[in-house]
Coordinates of C-alpha atoms and ligand atoms in Angstrom, one line a residue:
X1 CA 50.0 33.4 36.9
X2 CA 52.4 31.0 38.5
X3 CA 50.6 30.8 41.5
X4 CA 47.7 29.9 39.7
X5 CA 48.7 27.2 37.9
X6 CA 50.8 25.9 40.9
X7 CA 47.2 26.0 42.4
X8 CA 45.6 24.2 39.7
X9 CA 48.0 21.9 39.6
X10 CA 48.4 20.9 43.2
X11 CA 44.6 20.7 43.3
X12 CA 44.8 18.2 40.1
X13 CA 47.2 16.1 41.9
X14 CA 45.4 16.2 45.3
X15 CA 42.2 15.7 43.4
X16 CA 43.2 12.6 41.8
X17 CA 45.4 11.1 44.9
X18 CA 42.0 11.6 47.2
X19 CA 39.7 10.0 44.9
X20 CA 42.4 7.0 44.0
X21 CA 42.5 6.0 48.2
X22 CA 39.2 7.1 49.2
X23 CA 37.2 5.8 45.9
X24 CA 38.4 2.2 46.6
X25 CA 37.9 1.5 50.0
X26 CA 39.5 -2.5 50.8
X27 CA 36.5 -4.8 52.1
X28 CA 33.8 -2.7 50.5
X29 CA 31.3 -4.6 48.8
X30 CA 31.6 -4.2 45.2
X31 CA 29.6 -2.3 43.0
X32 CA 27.5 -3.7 40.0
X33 CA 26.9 -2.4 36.9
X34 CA 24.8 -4.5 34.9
X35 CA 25.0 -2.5 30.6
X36 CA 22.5 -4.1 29.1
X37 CA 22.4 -3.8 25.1
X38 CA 19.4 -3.7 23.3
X39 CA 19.0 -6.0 20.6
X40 CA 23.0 -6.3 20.2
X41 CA 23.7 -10.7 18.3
X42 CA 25.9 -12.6 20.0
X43 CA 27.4 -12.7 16.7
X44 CA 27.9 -8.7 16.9
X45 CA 30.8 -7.9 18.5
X46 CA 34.2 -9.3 17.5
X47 CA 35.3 -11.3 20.8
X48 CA 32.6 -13.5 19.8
X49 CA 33.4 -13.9 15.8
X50 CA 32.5 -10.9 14.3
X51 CA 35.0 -9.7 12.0
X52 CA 33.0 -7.1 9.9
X53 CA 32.5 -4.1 12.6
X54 CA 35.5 -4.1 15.9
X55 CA 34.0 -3.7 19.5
X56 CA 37.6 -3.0 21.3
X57 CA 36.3 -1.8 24.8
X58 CA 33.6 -5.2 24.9
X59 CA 36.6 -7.3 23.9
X60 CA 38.8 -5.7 26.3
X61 CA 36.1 -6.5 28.9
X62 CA 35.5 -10.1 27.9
X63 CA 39.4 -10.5 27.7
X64 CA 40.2 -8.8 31.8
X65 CA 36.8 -11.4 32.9
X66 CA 34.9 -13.8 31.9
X67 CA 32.9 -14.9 28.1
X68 CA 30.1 -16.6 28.5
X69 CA 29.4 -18.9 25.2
X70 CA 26.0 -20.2 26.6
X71 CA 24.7 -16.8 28.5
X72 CA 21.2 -15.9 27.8
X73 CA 18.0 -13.9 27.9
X74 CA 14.9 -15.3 28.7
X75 CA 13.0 -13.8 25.8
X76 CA 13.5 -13.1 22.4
X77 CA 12.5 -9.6 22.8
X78 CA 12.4 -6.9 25.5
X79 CA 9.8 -6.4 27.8
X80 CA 9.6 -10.2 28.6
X81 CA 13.9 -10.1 29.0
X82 CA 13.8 -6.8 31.1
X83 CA 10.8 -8.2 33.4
X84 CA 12.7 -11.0 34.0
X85 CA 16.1 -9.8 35.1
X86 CA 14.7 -7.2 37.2
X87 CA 11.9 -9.7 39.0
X88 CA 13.7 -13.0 39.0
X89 CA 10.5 -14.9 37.2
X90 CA 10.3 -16.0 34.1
X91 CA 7.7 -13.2 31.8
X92 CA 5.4 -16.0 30.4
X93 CA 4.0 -16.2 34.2
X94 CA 2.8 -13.1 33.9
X95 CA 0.0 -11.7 31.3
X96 CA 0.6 -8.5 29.8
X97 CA 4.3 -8.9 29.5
X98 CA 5.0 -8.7 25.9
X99 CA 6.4 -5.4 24.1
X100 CA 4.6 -2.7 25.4
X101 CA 3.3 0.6 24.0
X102 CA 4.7 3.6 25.1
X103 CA 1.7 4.1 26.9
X104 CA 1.3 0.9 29.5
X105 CA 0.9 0.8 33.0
X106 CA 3.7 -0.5 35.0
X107 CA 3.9 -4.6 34.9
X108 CA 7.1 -5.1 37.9
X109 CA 5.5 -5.4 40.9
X110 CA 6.1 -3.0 43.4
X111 CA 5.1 -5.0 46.3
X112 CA 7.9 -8.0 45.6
X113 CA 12.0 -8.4 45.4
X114 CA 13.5 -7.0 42.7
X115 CA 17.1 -7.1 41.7
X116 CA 17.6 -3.4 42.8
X117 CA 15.6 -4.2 46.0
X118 CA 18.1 -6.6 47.0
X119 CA 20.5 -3.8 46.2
X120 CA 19.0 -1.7 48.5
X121 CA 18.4 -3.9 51.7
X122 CA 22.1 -4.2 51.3
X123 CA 22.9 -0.3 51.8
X124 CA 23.6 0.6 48.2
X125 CA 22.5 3.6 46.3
X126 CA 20.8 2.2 43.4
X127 CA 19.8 3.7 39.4
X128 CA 18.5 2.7 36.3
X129 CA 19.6 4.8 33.5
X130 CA 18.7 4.0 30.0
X131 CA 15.4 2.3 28.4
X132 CA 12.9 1.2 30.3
X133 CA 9.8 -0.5 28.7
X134 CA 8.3 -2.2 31.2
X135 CA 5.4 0.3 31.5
X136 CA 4.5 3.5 34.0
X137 CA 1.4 4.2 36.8
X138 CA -0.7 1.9 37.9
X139 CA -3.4 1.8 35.2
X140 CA -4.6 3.6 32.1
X141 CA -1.9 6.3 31.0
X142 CA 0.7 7.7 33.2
X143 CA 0.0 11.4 33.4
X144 CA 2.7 12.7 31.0
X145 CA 2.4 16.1 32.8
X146 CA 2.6 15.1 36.6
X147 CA 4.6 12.8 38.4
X148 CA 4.9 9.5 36.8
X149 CA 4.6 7.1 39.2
X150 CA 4.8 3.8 39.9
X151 CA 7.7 2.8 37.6
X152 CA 11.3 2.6 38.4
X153 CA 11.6 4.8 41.8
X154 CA 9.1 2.0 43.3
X155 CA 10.7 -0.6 41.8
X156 CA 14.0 -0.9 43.5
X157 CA 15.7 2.1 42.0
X158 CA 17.1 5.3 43.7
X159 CA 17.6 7.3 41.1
X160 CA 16.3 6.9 37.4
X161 CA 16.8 8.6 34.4
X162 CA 15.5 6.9 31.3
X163 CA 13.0 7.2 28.5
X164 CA 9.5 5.2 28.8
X165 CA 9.6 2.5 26.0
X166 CA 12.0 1.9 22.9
X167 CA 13.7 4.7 21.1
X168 CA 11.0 3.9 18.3
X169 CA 8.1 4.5 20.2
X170 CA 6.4 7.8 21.6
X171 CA 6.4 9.3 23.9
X172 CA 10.4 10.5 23.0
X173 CA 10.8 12.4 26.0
X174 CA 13.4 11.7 29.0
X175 CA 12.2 11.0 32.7
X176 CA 14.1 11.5 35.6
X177 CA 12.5 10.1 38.6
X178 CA 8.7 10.8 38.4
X179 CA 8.8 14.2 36.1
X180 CA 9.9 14.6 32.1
X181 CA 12.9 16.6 31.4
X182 CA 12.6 19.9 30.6
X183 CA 8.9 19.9 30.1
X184 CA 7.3 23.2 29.6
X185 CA 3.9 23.6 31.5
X186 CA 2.7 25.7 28.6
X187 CA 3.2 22.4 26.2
X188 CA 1.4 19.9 27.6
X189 CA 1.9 16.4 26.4
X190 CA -0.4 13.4 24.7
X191 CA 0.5 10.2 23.9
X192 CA -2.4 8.2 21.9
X193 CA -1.6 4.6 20.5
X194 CA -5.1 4.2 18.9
X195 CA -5.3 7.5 16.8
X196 CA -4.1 10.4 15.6
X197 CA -3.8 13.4 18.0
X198 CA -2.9 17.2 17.3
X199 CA -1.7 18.1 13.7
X200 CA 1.6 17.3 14.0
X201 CA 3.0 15.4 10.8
X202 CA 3.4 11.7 10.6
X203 CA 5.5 9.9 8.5
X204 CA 2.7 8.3 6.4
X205 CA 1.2 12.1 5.1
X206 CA 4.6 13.6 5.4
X207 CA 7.2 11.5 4.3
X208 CA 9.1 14.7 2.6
X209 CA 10.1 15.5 6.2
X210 CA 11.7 12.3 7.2
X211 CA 15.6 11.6 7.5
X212 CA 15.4 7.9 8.0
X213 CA 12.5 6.3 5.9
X214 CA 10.9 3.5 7.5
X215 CA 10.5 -0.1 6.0
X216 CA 7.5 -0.4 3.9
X217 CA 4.4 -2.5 5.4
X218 CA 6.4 -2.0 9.1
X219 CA 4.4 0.7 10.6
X220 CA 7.6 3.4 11.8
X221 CA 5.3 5.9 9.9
X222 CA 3.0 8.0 13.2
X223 CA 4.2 11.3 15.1
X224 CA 7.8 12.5 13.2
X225 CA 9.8 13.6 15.8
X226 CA 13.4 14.4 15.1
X227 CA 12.7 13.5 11.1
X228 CA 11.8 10.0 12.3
X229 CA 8.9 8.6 12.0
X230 CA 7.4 6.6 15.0
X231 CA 5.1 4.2 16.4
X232 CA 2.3 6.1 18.2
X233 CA 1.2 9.2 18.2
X234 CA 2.4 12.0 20.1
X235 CA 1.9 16.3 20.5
X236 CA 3.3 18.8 22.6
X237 CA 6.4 18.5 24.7
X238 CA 8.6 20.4 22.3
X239 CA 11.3 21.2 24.2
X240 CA 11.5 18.0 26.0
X241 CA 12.2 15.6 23.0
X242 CA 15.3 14.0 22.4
X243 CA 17.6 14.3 19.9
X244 CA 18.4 10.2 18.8
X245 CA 21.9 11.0 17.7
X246 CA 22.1 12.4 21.3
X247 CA 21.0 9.5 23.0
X248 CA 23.9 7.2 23.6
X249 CA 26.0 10.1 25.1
X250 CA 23.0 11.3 27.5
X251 CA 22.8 8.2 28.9
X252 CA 26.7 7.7 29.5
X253 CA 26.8 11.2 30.7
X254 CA 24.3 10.4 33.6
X255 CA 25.7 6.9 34.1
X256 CA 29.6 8.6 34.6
X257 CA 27.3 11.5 37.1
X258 CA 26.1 8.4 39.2
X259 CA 29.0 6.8 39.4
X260 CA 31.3 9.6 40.6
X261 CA 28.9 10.8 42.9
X262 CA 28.8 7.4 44.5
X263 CA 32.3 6.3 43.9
X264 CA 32.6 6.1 48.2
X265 CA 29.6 4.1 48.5
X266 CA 28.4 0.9 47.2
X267 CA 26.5 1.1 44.9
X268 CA 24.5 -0.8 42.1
X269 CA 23.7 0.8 38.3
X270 CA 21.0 -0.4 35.8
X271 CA 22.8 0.6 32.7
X272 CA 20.2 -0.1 29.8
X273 CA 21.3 1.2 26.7
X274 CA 19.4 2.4 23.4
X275 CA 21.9 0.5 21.2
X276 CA 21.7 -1.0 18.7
X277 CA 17.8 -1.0 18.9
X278 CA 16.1 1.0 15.7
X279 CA 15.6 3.8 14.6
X280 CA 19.5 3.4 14.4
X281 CA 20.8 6.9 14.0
X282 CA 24.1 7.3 15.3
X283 CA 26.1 10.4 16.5
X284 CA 27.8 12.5 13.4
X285 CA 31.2 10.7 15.0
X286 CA 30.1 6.9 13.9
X287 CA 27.6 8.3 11.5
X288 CA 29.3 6.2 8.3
X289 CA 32.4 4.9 10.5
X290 CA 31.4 1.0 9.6
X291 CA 31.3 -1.5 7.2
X292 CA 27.4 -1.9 7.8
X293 CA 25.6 1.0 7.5
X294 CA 24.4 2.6 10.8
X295 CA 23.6 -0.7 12.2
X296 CA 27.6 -0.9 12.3
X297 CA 27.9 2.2 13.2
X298 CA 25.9 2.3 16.1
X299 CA 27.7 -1.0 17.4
X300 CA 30.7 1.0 17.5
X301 CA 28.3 3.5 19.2
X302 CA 27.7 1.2 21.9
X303 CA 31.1 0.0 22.0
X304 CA 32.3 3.5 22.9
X305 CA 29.8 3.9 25.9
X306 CA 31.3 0.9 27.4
X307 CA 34.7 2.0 26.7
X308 CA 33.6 5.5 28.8
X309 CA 32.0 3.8 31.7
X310 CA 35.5 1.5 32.6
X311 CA 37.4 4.6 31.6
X312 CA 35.3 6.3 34.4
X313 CA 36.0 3.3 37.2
X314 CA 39.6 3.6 36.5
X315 CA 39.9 7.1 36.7
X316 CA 37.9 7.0 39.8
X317 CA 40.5 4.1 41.3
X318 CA 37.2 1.7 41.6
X319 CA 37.4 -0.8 38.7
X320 CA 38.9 -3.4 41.1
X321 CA 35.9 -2.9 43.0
X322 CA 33.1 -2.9 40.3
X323 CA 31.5 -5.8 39.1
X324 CA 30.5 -5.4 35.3
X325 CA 27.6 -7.7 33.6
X326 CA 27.6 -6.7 30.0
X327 CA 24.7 -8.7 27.7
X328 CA 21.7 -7.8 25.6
X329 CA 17.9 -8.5 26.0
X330 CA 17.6 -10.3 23.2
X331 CA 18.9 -11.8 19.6
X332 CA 19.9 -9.5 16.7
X333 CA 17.5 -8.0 13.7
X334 CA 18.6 -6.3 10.5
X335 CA 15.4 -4.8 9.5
X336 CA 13.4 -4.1 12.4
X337 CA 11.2 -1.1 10.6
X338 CA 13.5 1.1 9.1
X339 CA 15.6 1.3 5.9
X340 CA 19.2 2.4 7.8
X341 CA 21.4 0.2 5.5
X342 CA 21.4 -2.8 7.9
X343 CA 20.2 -5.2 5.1
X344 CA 21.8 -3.6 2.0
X345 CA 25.3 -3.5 3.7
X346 CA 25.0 -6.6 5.8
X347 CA 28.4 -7.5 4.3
X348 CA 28.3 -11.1 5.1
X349 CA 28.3 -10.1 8.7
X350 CA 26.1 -12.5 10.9
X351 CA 25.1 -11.0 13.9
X352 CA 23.7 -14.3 15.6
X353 CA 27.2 -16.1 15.1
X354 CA 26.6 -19.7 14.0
X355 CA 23.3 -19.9 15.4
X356 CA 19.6 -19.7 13.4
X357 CA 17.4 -17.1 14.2
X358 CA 17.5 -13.7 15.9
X359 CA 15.4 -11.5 17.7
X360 CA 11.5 -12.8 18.0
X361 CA 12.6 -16.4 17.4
X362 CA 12.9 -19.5 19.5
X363 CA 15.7 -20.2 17.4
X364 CA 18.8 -19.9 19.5
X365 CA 20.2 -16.8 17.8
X366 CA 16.7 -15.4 20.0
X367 CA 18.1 -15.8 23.8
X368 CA 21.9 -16.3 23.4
X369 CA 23.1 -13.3 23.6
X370 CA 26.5 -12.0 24.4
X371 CA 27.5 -12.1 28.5
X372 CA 30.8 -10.9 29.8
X373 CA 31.2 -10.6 33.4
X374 CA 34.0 -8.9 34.8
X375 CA 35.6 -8.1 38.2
X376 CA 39.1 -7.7 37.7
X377 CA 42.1 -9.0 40.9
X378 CA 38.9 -11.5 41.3
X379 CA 37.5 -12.7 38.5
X380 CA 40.0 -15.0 36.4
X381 CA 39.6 -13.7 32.9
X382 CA 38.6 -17.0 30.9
X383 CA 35.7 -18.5 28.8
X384 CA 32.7 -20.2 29.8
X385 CA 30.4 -22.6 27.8
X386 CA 28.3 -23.0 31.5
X387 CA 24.7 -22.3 30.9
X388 CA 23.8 -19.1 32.8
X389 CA 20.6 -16.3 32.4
X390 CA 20.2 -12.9 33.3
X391 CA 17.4 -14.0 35.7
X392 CA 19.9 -15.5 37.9
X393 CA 21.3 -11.9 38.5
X394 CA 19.1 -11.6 41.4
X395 CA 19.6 -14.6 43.5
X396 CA 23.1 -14.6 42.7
X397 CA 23.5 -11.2 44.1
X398 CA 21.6 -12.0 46.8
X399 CA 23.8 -14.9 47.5
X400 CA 26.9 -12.3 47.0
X401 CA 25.1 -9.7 49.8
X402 CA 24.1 -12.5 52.1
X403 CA 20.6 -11.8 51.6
X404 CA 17.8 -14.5 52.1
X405 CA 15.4 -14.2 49.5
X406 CA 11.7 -14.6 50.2
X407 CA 10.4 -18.2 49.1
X408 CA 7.1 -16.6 47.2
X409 CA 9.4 -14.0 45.2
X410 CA 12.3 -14.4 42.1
X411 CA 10.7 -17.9 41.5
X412 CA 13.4 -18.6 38.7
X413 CA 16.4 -17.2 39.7
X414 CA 19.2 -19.8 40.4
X415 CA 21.9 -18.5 42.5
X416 CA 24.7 -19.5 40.0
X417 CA 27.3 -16.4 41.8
X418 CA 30.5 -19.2 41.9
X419 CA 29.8 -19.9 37.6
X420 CA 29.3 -16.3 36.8
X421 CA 32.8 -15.5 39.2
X422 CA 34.0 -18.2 37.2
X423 CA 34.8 -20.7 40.2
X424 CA 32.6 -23.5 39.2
X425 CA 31.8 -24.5 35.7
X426 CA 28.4 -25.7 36.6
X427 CA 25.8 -23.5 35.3
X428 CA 22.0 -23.6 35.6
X429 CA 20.9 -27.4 34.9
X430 CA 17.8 -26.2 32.9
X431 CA 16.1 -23.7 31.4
X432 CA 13.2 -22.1 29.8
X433 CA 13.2 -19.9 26.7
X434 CA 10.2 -17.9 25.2
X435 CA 9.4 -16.2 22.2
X436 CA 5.8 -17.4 20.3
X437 CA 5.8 -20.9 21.9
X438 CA 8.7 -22.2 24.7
X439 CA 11.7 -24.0 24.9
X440 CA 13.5 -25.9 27.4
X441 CA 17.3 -26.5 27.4
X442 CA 18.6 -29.3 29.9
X443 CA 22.3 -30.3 29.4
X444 CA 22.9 -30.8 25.4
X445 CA 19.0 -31.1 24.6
X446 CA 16.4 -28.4 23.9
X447 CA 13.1 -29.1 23.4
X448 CA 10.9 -26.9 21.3
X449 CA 6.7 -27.3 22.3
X450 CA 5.4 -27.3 19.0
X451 CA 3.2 -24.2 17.9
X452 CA 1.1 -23.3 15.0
X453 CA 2.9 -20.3 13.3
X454 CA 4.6 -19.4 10.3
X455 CA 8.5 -20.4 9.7
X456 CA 9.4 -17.5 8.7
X457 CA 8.5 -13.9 10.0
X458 CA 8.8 -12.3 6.9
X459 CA 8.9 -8.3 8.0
X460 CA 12.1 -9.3 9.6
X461 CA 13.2 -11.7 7.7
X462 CA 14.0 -14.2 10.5
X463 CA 13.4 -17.5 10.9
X464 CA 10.4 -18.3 13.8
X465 CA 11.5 -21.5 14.7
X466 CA 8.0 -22.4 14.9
X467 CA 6.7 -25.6 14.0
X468 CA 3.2 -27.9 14.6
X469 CA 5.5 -31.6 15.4
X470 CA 7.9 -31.2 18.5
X471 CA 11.8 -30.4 17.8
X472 CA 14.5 -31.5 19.7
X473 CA 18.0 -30.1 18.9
X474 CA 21.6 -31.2 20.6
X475 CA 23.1 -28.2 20.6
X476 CA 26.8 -29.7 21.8
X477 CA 26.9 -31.0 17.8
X478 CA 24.2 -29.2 16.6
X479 CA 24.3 -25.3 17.7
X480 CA 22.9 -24.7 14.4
X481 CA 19.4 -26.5 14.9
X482 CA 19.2 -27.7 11.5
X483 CA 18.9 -31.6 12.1
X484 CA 15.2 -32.3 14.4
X485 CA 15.8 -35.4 16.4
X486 CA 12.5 -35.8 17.3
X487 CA 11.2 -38.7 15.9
X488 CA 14.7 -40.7 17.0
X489 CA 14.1 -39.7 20.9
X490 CA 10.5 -40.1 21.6
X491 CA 11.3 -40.7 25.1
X492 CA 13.4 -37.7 25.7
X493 CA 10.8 -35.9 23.8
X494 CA 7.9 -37.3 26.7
X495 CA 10.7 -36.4 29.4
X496 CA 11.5 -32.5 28.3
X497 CA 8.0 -31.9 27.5
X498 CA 6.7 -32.9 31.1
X499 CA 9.3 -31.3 32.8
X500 CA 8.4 -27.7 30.9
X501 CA 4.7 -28.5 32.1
X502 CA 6.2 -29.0 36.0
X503 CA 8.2 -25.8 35.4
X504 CA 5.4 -24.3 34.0
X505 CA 2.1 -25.4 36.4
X506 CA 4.6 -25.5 39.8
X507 CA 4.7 -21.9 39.3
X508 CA 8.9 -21.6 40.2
X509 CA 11.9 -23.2 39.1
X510 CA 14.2 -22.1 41.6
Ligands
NG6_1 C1 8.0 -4.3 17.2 C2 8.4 -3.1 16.3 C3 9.9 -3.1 16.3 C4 10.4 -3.0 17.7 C5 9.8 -4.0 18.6 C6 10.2 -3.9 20.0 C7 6.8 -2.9 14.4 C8 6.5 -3.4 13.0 N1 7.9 -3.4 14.9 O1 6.6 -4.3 17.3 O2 10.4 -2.0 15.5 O3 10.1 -1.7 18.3 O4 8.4 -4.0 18.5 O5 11.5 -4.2 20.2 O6 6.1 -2.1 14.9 S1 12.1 -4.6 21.6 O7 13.5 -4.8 21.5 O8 11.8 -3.5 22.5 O9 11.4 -5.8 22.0
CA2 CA1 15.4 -5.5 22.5

């Protein structure tokens, strides 16, 4: 018995020394891990305001690095956001690059650098973990059954382990490289996004089944799986279905699994979480734990993955030698298709801060999202107000790895590494927003290109910031875009709008 535990205990202390020297080897180049949040307000978590719900482990981060106040996404929602900060190019180049059904073929292309690409030509080991939604194969549907392929394996990743589109969309199976999880042979899957398939029940004929009801009028009502219903239809794959309350711990489990099996190497992880996007249904230990319903609760979710990934790098001895990006792909929604108490215990919390609008909007509160960027004993902790996007990850990175990027590829990826290490204060001198119509910030000014839509998009209840006359905001006095100084700077208004058509017909920005 004592020489047992002796053992054990020697072999803790051993264990622990080893990884503590050998995990954080001096003049290594660091690892990145970019967590990106999924529909999380810049107004959401309490370093930036938010007094309502507590994000300790996100404040912790933004306190030990650095707060962006003007960080953004380029899109108000996710496939756009996502195809940008893995490609380097703004989405609107691209057709086909709005949200995607479950079912899309792949839209990153496989021929072109990609922000894990540049990873890779730099000797890292490389994975994306989390939600993907930027479509699999090459056309049509990807075969559910086979390998699954192109998609993130062909796209700069190593490793991947993620589910296809949004947590609220079938099919709700895992992927890990090219193959489903757990698939049984026997129970073949089908996806179908134009009509019903199999006999399973949906939420419209069965709503006696469901757990989670969905917002009337907002679809949520196809294939239940789980006691949710979804959008899309879906049979077979019993066994390979997640479990929602699950799926914030699976995906920190494989994340922690990555990282300690690559703690000696560099390497680079594509953390893309499922929070706080619906169908919100948190784990039975945040289930109830806020002030806002489970749209708190899973906030405090999310809060608690990031917590376990620095826990990880500094039990591993590597958070010295780990770059962290935290942000979110686009602005916050309360009621985005389900009734999970986001609207009914909002609680005078305001998840896009001070800002107007939220997710789908061109508003702001659409693209400023929260951005933290740590790397502590290098980074001095601080606070920025320098304009930076997540579509500069790439050339900045590259910059970081000394790798030249290719003229034809990342067209709008600025190489802003010295503002997001905080040594300059200079961030990107423009840029280009999109959600419905576009947007282009330079300096104070952002310009809104006038579009024919309505004001407000009802469902959601969120202000479109559409309108048919051109807006102009200061944000420096006027972060709240309530007063349109249009009319006062025609001139300004003939400058911005020319220079979005040069962005926009010159085909790069960089
Ligand atoms: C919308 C869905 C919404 C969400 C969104 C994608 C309806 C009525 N609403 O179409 O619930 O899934 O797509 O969100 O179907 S995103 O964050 O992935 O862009
Ligand atoms: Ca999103």
């Amino acid at each position: 018995m004592h020489y047992v535990k002796k053992l054990l205990f020697t072999a803790v202390l051993t264990g622990v020394a080893h990884v503590a020297v050998k995990g954080q080897q001096k003049g290594q180049q660091p690892n990145v891990i970019i967590i990106y949040a999924d529909d999380l307000g810049y107004g959401d978590i309490s370093c930036n305001g938010a007094a309502r719900v507590k994000t300790p482990h996100i404040d912790q981060l933004a306190s030990e690095g650095i707060r962006f106040t003007n960080g953004h996404a380029t899109a108000a929602t996710c496939t756009p956001s996502r195809y940008s900060i893995l490609t380097g190019e703004y989405a609107w180049r691209k057709k086909g690059t709005n949200i995607l059904p479950g079912n899309a073929a792949l839209i990153v292309p496989t021929d072109r650098t990609t922000l894990g690409k540049v990873f890779q030509r730099s000797g890292y080991r490389t994975a994306c973990i989390g939600k993907w939604h930027l479509g699999l194969g090459t056309q049509g549907e990807p075969d559910w059954n086979g390998e699954i392929k192109p998609g993130p394996l062909e796209t700069g990743f190593d490793y991947a382990f993620f589910f296809p589109a949004t947590a609220d969309r079938v099919p709700t199976v895992y992927v890990e490289n090219h193959r489903v999880v757990a698939l049984d042979p026997k129970d073949t899957i089908q996806v179908n996004y134009q009509h019903k398939i199999g006999n399973e029940p949906t939420g419209k004929e069965n709503s006696e089944l469901l757990k989670m009801h969905s917002t009337p009028g907002q679809g949520h009502n196809q294939t239940i799986v789980n006691g949710i219903g979804r959008i899309g239809w879906m049979t077979g794959g019993q066994r390979a279905r997640w479990t929602d309350e699950s799926l914030a711990g699976d995906f920190v489990n494989q994340a922690q699994h990555f990282i300690e099996e690559h703690r000696r190497q560099p390497f680079f992880l594509y953390l893309a979480l499922s929070d706080i996007h619906v169908p919100r249904m948190p784990d039975t230990r945040f289930k109830g734990k806020s002030e806002l319903g489970y749209r708190g609760d899973v906030i405090m979710q999310l809060d608690w993955s990031v917590g376990e990934i620095m826990k990880t790098l500094d039990y591993l001895g590597i958070a010295k030698n780990t770059i962290i990006v935290f942000s979110s792909d686009n602005g916050p929604v309360l009621d985005d298709g389900y009734l999970d108490g986001a609207v009914a215990q909002q609680n005078g919390h305001q998840p896009a801060g001070a800002m107007r609008g939220g997710k789908y909007s061109i508003l702001e509160g659409g693209t400023r999202v929260p951005f933290i960027v740590r790397w502590p004993g290098t980074v001095k902790p601080g606070v920025s107000g320098a304009l930076v996007s997540q579509v500069d990850l790439l050339a900045s990175f590259a910059a970081m790895l000394r790798q030249p990027l290719p003229e034809s590829d990342a067209p709008d990826s600025w190489n802003i590494l010295s503002t997001l290490l905080g040594k300059s204060q200079q961030g990107r001198s423009s840029f280009v927003e999109q959600a419905n119509t576009m947007a282009l910030i330079k300096g104070d000014w952002k310009y809104i290109a006038p579009q024919r839509g309505p004001k407000l998009f009802e469902a959601v209840n969120i202000e479109s910031g559409l309108d048919t006359i051109p807006q102009l905001y200061n944000l420096k006095n006027d972060l709240g875009e309530k007063n349109n100084m249009a009319a006062a700077h025609p001139d300004m208004v003939k400058e911005m709008s020319s220079m979005l058509e040069t962005i926009r017909s010159s085909g790069r920005s960089r």
